[in-house]
Coordinates of C-alpha atoms in Angstrom, one line a residue:
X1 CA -14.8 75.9 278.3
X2 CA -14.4 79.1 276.4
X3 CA -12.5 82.7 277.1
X4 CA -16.2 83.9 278.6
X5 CA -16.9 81.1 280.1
X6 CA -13.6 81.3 281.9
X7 CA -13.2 85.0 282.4
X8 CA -16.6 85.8 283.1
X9 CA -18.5 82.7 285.2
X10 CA -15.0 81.2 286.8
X11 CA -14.1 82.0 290.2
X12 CA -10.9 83.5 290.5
X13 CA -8.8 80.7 292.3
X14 CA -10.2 78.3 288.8
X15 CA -9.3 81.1 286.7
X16 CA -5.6 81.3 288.1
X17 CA -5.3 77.7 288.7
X18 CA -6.6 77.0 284.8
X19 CA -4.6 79.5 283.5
X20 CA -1.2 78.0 285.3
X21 CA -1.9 75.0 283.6
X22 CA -2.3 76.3 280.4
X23 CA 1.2 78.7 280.5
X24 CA 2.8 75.6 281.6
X25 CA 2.2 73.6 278.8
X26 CA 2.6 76.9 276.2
X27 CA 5.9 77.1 277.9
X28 CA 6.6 73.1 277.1
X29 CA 5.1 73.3 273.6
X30 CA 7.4 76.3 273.0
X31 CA 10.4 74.7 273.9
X32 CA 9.5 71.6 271.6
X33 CA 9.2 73.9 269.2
X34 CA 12.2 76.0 268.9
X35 CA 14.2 73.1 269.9
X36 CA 13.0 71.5 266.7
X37 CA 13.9 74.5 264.9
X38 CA 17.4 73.8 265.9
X39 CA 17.3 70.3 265.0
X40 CA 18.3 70.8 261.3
X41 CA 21.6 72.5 262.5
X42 CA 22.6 70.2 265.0
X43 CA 21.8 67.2 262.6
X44 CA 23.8 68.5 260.0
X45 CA 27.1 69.2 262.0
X46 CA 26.8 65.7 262.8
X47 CA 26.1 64.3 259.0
X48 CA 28.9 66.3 257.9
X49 CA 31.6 65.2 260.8
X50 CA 31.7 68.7 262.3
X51 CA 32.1 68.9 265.9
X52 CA 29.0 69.1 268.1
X53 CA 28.2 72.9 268.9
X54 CA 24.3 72.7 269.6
X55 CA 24.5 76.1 268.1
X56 CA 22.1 78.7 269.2
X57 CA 19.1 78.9 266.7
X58 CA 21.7 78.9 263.8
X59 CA 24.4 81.2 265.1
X60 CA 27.5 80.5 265.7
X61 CA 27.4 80.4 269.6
X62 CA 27.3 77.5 271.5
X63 CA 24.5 76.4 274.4
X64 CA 27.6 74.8 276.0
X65 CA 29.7 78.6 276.1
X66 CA 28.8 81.7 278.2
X67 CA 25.6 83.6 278.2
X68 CA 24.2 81.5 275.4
X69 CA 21.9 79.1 277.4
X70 CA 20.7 82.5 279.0
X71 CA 20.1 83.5 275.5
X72 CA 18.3 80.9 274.6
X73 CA 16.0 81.0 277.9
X74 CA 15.2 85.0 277.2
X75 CA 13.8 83.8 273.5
X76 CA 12.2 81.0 275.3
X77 CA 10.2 83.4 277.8
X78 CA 9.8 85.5 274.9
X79 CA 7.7 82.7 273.3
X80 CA 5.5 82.1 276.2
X81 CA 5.0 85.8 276.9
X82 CA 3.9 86.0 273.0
X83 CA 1.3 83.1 273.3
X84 CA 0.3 83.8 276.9
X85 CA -1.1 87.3 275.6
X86 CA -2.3 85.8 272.7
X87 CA -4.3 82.7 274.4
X88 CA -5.5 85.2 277.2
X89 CA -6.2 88.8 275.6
X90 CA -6.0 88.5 271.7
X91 CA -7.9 85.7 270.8
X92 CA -11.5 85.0 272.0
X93 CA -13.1 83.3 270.4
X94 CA -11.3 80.0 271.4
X95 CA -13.6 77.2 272.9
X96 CA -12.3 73.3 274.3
X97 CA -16.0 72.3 272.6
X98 CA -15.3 73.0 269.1
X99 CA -11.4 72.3 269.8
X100 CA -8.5 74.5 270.2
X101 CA -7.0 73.6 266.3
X102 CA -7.4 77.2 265.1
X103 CA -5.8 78.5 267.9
X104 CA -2.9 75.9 268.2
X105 CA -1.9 76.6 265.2
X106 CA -1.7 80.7 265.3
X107 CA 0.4 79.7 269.0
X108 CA 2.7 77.6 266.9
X109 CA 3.1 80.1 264.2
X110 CA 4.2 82.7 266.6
X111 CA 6.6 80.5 268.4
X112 CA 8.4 79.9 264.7
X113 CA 8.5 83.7 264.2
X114 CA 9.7 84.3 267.8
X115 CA 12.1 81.5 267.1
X116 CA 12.9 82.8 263.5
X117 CA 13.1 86.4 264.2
X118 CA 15.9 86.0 267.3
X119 CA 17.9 83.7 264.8
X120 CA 18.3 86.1 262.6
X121 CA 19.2 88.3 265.5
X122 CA 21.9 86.2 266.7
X123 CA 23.0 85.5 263.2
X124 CA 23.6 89.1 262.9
X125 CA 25.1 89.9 266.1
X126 CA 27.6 87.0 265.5
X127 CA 28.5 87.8 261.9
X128 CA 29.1 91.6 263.2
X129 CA 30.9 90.1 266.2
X130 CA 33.4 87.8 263.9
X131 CA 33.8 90.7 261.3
X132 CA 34.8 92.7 264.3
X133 CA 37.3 90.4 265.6
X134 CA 38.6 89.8 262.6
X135 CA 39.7 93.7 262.2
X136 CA 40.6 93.9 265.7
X137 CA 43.0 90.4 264.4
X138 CA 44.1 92.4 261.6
X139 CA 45.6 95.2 263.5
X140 CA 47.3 93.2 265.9
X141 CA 48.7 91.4 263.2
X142 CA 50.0 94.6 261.5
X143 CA 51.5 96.2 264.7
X144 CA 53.0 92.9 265.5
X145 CA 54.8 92.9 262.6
X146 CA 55.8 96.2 262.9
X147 CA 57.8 95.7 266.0
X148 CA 59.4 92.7 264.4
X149 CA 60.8 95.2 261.8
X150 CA 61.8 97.5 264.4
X151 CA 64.0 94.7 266.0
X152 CA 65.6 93.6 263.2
X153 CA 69.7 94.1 263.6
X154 CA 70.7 96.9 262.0
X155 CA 74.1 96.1 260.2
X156 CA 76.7 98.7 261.0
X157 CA 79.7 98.6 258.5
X158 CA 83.3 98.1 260.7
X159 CA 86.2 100.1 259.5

């Protein structure tokens, strides 16, 4: 089967039906994939006796805390969206006769930038988000001990 073949000949239930199947395994492969991009980070909290985070593609939030998990889902469906457009509009010239190694591998390459590029992102965001409550620390710190010089005893003299 080719992109013609399927777009052009196909009735439309085989089309949708054909299509399903494919999104549903683009949407497995991604997951493989940007779960093994995370591997590295998770393995290496364990070799060095570091607590188990299963940080979010190298950040420093957890799956296990908050929004996180629907982080990770959004850059998931960001993947498939990517290769779905790619598999279905951008690349034609893909055909299950000669195989499907050429385009395989351009799918996997965008799932590692996807993957790669929203790393970076949360990297970011979490670096600005510590340096941030680290000020915010700061000044808490500062007018804390402000008011404990305020309340010191003042030492009146008696005469």
């Amino acid at each position: 089967m080719s992109w013609s073949c399927l777009m052009k000949e196909q009735p439309g239930d085989y089309q949708t039906i054909y299509a399903l199947h494919y999104v549903a395994l683009a949407f497995m492969v991604s997951h493989w994939v940007l779960d093994a991009l995370q591997l590295f980070s998770w393995s290496r909290s364990a070799a060095f006796s570091e607590p188990l985070r299963l940080r979010v593609l190298f950040s420093s939030t957890s799956l296990l805390e908050g929004r996180a998990s629907l982080v990770y889902w959004c850059v998931v469906m960001a993947a498939l969206f990517l290769v779905t457009v790619t598999w279905t509009g951008l690349v034609r010239d893909w055909s299950t006769a000669v195989g499907l190694d050429g385009l395989a591998l351009i799918l996997i390459i965008e799932m590692i930038v996807v993957g790669a590029c929203a790393g970076g992102l949360l990297h970011r965001k979490s670096v600005v988000c510590d340096e941030k409550n680290m000020r915010e620390e700061s000044v808490i710190l500062r007018e804390a001990e402000t008011v404990r010089e305020d309340m010191r005893p003042v030492l009146v003299p008696v005469m």
